[in-house]
Short mmCIF file of C-alpha atoms and ligand atoms in Angstrom, two decimals:
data_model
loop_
_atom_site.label_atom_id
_atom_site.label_comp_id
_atom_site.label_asym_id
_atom_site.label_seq_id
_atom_site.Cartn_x
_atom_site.Cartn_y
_atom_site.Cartn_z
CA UNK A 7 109.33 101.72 129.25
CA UNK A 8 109.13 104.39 131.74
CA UNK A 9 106.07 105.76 132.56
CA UNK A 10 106.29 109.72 131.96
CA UNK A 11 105.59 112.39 134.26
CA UNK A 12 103.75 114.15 131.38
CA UNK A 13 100.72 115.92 133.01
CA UNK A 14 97.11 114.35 131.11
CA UNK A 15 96.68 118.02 129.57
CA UNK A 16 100.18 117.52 128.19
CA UNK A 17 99.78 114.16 127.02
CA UNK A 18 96.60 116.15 124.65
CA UNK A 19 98.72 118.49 123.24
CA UNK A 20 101.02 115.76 122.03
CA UNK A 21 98.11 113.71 120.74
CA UNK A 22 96.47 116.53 119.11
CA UNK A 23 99.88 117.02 117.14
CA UNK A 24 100.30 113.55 116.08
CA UNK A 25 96.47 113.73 114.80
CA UNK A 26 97.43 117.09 112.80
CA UNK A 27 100.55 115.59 111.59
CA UNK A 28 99.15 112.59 110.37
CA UNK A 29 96.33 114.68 108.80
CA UNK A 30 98.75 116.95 107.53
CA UNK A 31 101.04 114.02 105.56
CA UNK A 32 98.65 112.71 102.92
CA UNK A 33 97.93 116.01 101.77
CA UNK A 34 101.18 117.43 101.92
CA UNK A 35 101.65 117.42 97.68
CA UNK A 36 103.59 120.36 97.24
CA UNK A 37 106.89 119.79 99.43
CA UNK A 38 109.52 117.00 97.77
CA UNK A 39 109.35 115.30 101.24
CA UNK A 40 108.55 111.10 100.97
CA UNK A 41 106.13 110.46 103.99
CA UNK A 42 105.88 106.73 102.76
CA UNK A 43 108.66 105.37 105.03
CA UNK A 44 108.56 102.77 108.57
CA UNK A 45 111.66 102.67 110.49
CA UNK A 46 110.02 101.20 113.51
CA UNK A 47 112.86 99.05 113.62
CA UNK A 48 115.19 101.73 114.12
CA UNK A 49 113.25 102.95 117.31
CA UNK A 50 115.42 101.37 119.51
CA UNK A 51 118.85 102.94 118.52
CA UNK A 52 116.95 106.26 119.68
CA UNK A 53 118.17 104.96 123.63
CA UNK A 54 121.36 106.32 122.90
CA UNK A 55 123.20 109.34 122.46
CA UNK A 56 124.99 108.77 119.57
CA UNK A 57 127.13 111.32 117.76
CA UNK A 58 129.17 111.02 114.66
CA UNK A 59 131.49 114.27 115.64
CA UNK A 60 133.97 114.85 113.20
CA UNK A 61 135.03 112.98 109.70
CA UNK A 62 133.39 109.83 108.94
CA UNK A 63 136.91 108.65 107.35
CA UNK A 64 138.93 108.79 110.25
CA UNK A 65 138.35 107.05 114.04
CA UNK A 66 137.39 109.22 117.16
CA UNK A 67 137.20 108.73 120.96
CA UNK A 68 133.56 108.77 120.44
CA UNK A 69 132.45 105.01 120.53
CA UNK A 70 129.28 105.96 120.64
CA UNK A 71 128.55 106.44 116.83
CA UNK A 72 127.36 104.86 113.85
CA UNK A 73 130.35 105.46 110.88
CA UNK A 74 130.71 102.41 110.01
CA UNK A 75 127.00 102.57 108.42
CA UNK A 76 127.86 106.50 107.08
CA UNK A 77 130.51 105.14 105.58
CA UNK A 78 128.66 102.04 103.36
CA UNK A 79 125.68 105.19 102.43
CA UNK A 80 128.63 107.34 101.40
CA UNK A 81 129.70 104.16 99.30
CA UNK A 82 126.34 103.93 97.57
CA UNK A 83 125.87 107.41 96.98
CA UNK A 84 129.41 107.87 95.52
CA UNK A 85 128.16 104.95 92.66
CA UNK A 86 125.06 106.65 91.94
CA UNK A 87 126.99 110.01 91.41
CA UNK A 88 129.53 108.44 89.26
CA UNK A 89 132.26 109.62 91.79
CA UNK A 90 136.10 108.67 90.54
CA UNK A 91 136.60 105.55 92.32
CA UNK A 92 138.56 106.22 95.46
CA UNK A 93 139.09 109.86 94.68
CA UNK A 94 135.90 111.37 96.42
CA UNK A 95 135.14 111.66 99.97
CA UNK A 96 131.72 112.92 102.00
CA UNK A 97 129.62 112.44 104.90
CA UNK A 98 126.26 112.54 105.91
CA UNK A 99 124.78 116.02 106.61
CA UNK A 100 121.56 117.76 108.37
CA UNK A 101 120.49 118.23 104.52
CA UNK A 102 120.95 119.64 101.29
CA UNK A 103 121.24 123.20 102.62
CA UNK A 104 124.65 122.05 104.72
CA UNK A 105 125.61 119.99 101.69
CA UNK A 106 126.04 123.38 99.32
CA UNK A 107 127.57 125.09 102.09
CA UNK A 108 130.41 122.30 101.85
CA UNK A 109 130.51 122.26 98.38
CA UNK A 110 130.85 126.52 97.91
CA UNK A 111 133.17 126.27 101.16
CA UNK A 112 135.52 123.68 99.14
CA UNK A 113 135.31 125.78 95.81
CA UNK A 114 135.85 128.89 98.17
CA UNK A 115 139.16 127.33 99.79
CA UNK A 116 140.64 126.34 96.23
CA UNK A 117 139.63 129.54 94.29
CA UNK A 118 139.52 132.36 97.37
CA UNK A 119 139.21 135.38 94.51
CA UNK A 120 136.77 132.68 92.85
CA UNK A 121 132.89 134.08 91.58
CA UNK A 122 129.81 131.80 92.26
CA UNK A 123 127.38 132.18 89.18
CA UNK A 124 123.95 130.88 90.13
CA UNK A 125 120.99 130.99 88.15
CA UNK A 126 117.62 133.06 89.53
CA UNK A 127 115.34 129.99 90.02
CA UNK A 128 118.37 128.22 92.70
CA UNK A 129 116.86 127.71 96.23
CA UNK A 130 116.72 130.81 98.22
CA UNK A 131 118.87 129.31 100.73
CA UNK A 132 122.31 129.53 98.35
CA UNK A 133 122.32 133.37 98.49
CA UNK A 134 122.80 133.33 102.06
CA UNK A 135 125.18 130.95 101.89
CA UNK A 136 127.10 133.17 99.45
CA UNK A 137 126.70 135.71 101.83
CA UNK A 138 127.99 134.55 105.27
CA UNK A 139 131.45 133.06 103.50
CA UNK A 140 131.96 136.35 101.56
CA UNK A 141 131.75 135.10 98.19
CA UNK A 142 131.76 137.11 95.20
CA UNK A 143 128.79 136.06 93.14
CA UNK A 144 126.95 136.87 90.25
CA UNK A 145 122.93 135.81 89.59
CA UNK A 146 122.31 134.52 86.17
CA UNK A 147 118.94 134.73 84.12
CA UNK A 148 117.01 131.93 83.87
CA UNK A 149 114.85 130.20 81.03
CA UNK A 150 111.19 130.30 80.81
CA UNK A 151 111.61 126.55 81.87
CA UNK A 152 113.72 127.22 85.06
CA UNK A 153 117.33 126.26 83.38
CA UNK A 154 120.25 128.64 83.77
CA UNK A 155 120.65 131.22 80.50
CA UNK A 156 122.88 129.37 79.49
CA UNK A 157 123.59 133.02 77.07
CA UNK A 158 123.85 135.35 79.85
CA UNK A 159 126.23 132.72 81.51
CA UNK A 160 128.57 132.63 78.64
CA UNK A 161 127.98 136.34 78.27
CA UNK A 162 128.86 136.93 82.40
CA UNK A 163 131.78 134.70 82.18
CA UNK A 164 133.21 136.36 79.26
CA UNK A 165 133.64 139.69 80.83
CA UNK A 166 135.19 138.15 84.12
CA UNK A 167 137.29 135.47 82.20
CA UNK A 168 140.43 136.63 84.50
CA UNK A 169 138.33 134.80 87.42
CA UNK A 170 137.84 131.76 88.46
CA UNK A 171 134.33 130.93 87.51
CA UNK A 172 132.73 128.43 90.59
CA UNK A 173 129.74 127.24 89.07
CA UNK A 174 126.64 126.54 91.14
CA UNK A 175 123.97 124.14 88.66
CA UNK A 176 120.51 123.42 89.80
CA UNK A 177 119.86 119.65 89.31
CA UNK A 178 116.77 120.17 89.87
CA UNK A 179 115.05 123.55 90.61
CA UNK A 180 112.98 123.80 93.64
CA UNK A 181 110.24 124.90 91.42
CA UNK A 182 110.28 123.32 87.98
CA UNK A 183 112.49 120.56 88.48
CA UNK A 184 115.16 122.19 85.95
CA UNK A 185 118.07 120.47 85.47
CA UNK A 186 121.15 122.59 84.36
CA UNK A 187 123.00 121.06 81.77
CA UNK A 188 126.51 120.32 82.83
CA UNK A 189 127.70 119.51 79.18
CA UNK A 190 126.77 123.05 78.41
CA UNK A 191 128.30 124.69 80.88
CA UNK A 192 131.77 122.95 80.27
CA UNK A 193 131.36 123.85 76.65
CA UNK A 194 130.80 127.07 77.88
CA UNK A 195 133.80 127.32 79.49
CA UNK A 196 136.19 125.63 77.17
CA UNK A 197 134.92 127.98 74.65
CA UNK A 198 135.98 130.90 76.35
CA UNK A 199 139.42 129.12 77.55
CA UNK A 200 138.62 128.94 81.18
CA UNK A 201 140.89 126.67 82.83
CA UNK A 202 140.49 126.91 86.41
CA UNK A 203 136.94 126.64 87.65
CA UNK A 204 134.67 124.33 90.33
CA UNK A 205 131.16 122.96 89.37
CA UNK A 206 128.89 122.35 92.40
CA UNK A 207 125.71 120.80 91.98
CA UNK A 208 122.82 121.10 93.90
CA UNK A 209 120.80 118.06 93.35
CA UNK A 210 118.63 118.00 96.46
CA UNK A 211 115.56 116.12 94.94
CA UNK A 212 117.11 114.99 91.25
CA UNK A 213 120.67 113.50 92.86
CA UNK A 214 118.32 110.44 94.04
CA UNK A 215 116.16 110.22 90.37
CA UNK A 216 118.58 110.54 88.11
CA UNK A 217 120.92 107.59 88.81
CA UNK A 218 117.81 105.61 88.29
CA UNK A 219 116.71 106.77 84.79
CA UNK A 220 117.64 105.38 81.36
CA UNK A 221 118.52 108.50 79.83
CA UNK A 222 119.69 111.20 82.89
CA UNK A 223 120.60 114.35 81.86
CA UNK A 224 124.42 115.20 82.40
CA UNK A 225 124.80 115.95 86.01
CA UNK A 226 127.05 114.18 87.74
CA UNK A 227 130.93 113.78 88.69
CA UNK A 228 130.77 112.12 85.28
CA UNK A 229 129.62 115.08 83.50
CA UNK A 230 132.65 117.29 85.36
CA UNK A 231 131.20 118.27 89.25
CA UNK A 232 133.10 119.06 91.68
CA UNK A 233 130.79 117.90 94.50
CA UNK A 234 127.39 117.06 94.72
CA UNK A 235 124.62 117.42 97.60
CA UNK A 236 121.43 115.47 98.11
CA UNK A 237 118.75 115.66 100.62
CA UNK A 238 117.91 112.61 102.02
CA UNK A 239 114.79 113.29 103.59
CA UNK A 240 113.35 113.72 100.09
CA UNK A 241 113.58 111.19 97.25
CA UNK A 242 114.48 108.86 100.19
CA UNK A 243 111.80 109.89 102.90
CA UNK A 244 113.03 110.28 106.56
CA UNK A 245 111.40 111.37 109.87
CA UNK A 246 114.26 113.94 110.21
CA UNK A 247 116.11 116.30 107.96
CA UNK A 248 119.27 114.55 106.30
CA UNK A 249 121.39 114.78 103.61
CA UNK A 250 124.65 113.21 101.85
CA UNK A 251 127.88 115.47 100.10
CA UNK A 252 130.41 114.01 98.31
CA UNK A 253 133.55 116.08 96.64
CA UNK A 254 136.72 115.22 94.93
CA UNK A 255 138.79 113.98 97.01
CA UNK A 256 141.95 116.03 96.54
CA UNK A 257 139.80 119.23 96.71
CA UNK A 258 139.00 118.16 100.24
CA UNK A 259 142.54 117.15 101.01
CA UNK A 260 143.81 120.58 100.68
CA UNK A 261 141.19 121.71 103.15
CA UNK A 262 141.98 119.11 105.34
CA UNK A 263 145.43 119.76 105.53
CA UNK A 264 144.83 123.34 106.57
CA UNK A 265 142.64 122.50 109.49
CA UNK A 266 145.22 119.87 110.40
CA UNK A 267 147.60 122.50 110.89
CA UNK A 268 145.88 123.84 113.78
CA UNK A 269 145.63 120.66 115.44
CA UNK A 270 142.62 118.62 114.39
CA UNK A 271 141.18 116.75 110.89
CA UNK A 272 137.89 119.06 111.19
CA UNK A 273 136.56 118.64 107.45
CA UNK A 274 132.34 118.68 108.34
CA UNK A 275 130.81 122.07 109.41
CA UNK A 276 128.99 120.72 111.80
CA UNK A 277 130.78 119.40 115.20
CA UNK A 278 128.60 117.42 116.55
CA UNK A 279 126.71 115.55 113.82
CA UNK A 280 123.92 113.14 113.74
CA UNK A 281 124.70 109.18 114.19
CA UNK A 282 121.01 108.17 113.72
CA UNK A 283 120.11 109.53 109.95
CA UNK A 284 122.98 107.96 108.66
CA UNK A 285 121.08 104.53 110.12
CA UNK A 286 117.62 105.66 108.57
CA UNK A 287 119.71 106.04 104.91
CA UNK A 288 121.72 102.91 105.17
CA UNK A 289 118.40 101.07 106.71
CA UNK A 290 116.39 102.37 103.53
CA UNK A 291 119.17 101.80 101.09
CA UNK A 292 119.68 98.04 102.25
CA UNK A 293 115.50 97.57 102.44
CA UNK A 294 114.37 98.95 99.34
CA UNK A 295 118.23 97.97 96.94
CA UNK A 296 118.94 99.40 94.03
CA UNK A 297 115.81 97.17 91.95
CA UNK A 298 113.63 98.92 94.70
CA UNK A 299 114.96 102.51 93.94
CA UNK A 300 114.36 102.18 90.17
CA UNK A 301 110.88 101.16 91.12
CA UNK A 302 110.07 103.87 93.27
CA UNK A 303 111.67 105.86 91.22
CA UNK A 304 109.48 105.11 87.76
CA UNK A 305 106.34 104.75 89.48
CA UNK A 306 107.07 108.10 91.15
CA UNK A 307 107.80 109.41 86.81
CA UNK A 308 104.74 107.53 85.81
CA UNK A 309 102.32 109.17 88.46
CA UNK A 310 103.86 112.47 87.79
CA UNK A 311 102.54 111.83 84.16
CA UNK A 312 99.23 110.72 85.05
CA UNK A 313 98.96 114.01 86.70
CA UNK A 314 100.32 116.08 83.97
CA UNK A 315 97.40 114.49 81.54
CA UNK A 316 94.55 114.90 84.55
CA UNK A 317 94.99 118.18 85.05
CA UNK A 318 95.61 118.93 81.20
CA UNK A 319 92.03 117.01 80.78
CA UNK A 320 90.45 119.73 82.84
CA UNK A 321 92.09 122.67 80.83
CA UNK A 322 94.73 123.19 83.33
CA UNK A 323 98.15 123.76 81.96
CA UNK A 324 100.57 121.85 83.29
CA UNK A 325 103.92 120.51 82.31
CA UNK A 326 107.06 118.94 83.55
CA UNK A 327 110.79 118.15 82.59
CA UNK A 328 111.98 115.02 81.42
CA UNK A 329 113.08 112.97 84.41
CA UNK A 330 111.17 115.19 86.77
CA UNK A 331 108.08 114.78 89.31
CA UNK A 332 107.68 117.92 89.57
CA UNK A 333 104.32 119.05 88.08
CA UNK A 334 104.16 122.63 87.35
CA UNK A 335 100.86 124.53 86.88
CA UNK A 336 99.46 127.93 87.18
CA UNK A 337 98.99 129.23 90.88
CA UNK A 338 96.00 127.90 91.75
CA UNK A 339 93.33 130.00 93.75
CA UNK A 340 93.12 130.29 97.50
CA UNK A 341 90.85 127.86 98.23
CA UNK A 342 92.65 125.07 96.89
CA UNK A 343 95.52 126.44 99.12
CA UNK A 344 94.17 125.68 102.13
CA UNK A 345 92.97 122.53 101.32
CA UNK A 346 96.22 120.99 100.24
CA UNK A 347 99.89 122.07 100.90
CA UNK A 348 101.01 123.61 97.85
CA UNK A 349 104.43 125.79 97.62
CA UNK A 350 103.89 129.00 95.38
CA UNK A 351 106.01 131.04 93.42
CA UNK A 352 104.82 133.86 91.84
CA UNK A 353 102.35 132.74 89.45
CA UNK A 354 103.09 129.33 89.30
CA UNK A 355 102.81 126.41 92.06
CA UNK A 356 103.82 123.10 92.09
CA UNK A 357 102.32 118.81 92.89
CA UNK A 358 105.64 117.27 93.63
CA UNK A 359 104.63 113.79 92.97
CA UNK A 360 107.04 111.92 95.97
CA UNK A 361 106.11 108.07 96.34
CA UNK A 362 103.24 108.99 99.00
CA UNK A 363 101.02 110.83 96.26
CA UNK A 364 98.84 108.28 95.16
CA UNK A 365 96.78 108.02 91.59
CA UNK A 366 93.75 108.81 94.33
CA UNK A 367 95.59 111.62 95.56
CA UNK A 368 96.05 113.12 92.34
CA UNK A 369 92.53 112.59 90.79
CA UNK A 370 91.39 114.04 94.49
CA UNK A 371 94.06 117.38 94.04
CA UNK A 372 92.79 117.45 89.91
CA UNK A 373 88.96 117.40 90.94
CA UNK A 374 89.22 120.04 93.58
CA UNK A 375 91.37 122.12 91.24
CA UNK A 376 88.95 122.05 88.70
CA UNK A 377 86.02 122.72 90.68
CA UNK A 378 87.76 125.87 92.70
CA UNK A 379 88.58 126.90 89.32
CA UNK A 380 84.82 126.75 88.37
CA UNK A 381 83.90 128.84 91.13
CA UNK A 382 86.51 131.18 91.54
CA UNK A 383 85.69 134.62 89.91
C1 PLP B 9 116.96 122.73 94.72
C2 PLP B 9 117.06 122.74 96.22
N1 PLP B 9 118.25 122.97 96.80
C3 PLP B 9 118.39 122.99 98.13
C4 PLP B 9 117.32 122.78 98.96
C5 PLP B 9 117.52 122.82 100.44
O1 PLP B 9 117.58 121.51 100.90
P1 PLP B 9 117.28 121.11 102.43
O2 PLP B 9 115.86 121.52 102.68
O3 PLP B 9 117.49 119.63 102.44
O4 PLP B 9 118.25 121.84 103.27
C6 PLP B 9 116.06 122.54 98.41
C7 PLP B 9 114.90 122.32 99.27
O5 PLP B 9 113.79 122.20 98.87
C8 PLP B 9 115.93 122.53 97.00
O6 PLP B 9 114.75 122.33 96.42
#
């Protein structure tokens, strides 16, 4: 290795931010973020400067990239999605932000005079999205429980039945772990005799839980999507912000062929793209395999349980949705909000119960919640 020309006050600074990270990790219980990963192994493909520019499906002058690998993670995520065999396509994005954006922009493309219905509990990131591709759009209520209305949908769509409805569905809300019910929506729409319409769903944190449940609710390609995006970073755990998309495949063609016509098959958003978290995906797909998933997966269910019936035992009020490890509660006061990293919303907050949050962590986050209950006024 090279010795650096880092100056010793320097060399602090980073060693006081790897202590506060590492600090930081164990108690970080409110993001969906799985610190419980080791890639060391991967270290050394960080010599390079790799770059997977451009569509993982097609070659480029660009030796220096790792599609080969994006391509077998595509693979695997296209089986857990339930994706019609070789009618999808994807690639690997900076995360599940970037992953809607390709979704809405494919639904955008293929219904330009299209509106996006989205329920009020979707992540806060979507509106924007709407926003910088001009897309008409609509909010819809939501439940008590964080689902879409699915009344005021059918009520919404009725009045603009002469438009293509694109459907955004949470598969997992950012703050109760909703999952909007597919099934529902399509009978929503057949109802009403809407023919033409695009179902994106956003399943940042579910997309890598549900394929490993015995009964998932409806929320896949299976269930009538139009494309999905996951983070990877989450469920998964990564060191850097990743995430997969997948769509129809002759959705994307018609895209494609546009962008062709100007002289190049352009179908990411982003140019230059990262080569090395498609290696950290395919390196923790191939380590953990599918038996390791479903393990992760259920103990990850189980513990979210075990908290549910702590913090219950000390008159807290908590609750969660099938399938979900997302633990909801009432905000809890400030002190406990320094102490741990909880996300708030309004009056509720959140224990997110990723494979790093340990039975120990839990009865640690229950005891202090109970005793800054006790002596808040
Ligand atoms: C439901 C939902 N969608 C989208 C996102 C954004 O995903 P990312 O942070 O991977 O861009 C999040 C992030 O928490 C989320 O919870």
């Amino acid at each position: 290795m090279t010795p650096s020309n880092l100056s010793p006050a320097d060399r602090q600074r980073l060693d006081a931010l790897h202590e506060r990270l590492r600090a930081a990790s164990t108690r970080n219980v409110g993001y969906p973020t799985n610190q419980a990963f080791d890639y060391t192994e991967l270290f050394r493909f960080l010599e390079f400067s790799i770059n997977n520019v451009g569509d993982p499906f097609h070659s480029t002058n660009y030796r220096l990239n790792t599609m080969e690998f994006e391509r077998e993670v595509l693979a695997d995520f296209a089986r857990f999605t339930q994706a019609p065999a070789d009618e999808w396509w994807g690639y690997v994005t900076s995360g599940g932000t970037e992953g809607n954006m390709y979704g809405l922009y494919v639904a955008r493309e293929i219904y330009p005079e299209g509106i996006c219905y989205f329920s009020e509990d979707t992540h806060y990131s979507v509106a924007k999205v709407l926003r910088l591709q001009h897309t008409r759009n609509i909010m819809i209520k939501s439940q008590p429980d964080g689902q879409m209305d699915y009344a005021d949908l059918r009520e919404t769509l009725r009045i603009h039945r002469d438009v293509p409805p694109i459907i955004f569905a949470n598969i997992g809300t950012t703050m109760k772990g909703a999952v909007d019910d597919l099934a529902k929506i399509r009978e929503i729409m057949e109802d009403l005799a809407i023919g033409n319409a695009y179902i994106h769903a956003d399943a940042a944190l579910s997309g890598m839980i549900l394929p490993f449940v015995d009964q998932p609710q409806p929320w896949n390609f299976a269930h009538g999507a139009d494309s999905i995006s996951i983070s990877g970073h989450k469920m998964l755990g990564s060191p850097v912000p990743c995430g997969v998309v997948l769509a129809r495949k002759a959705n994307v063609d018609r895209i494609a062929r546009s962008i062709e016509y100007i002289g190049a098959l352009d179908t990411t958003i982003a140019g230059s793209r990262s080569a090395f978290s498609p290696l950290l995906l395919w390196y923790r797909l191939r380590t953990l395999r599918e038996a390791g998933l479903r393990d992760m997966v259920h103990k990850c269910l189980e513990n979210a349980e075990y908290a549910v019936q702590q913090l219950r035992s000390h008159g807290i009020e908590a609750w969660r949705h099938p399938n979900s490890i997302t633990v909801v509660f009432p905000k809890p006061p400030p002190a406990m909000m320094e102490r741990w990293i909880i996300a708030p919303r309004k009056n509720i907050g959140h224990l997110i119960v990723m494979q790093h949050v340990s039975r120990a962590t839990i009865d640690a986050f229950v005891s202090d919640f109970a005793a800054s209950l006790k002596s808040s006024p």
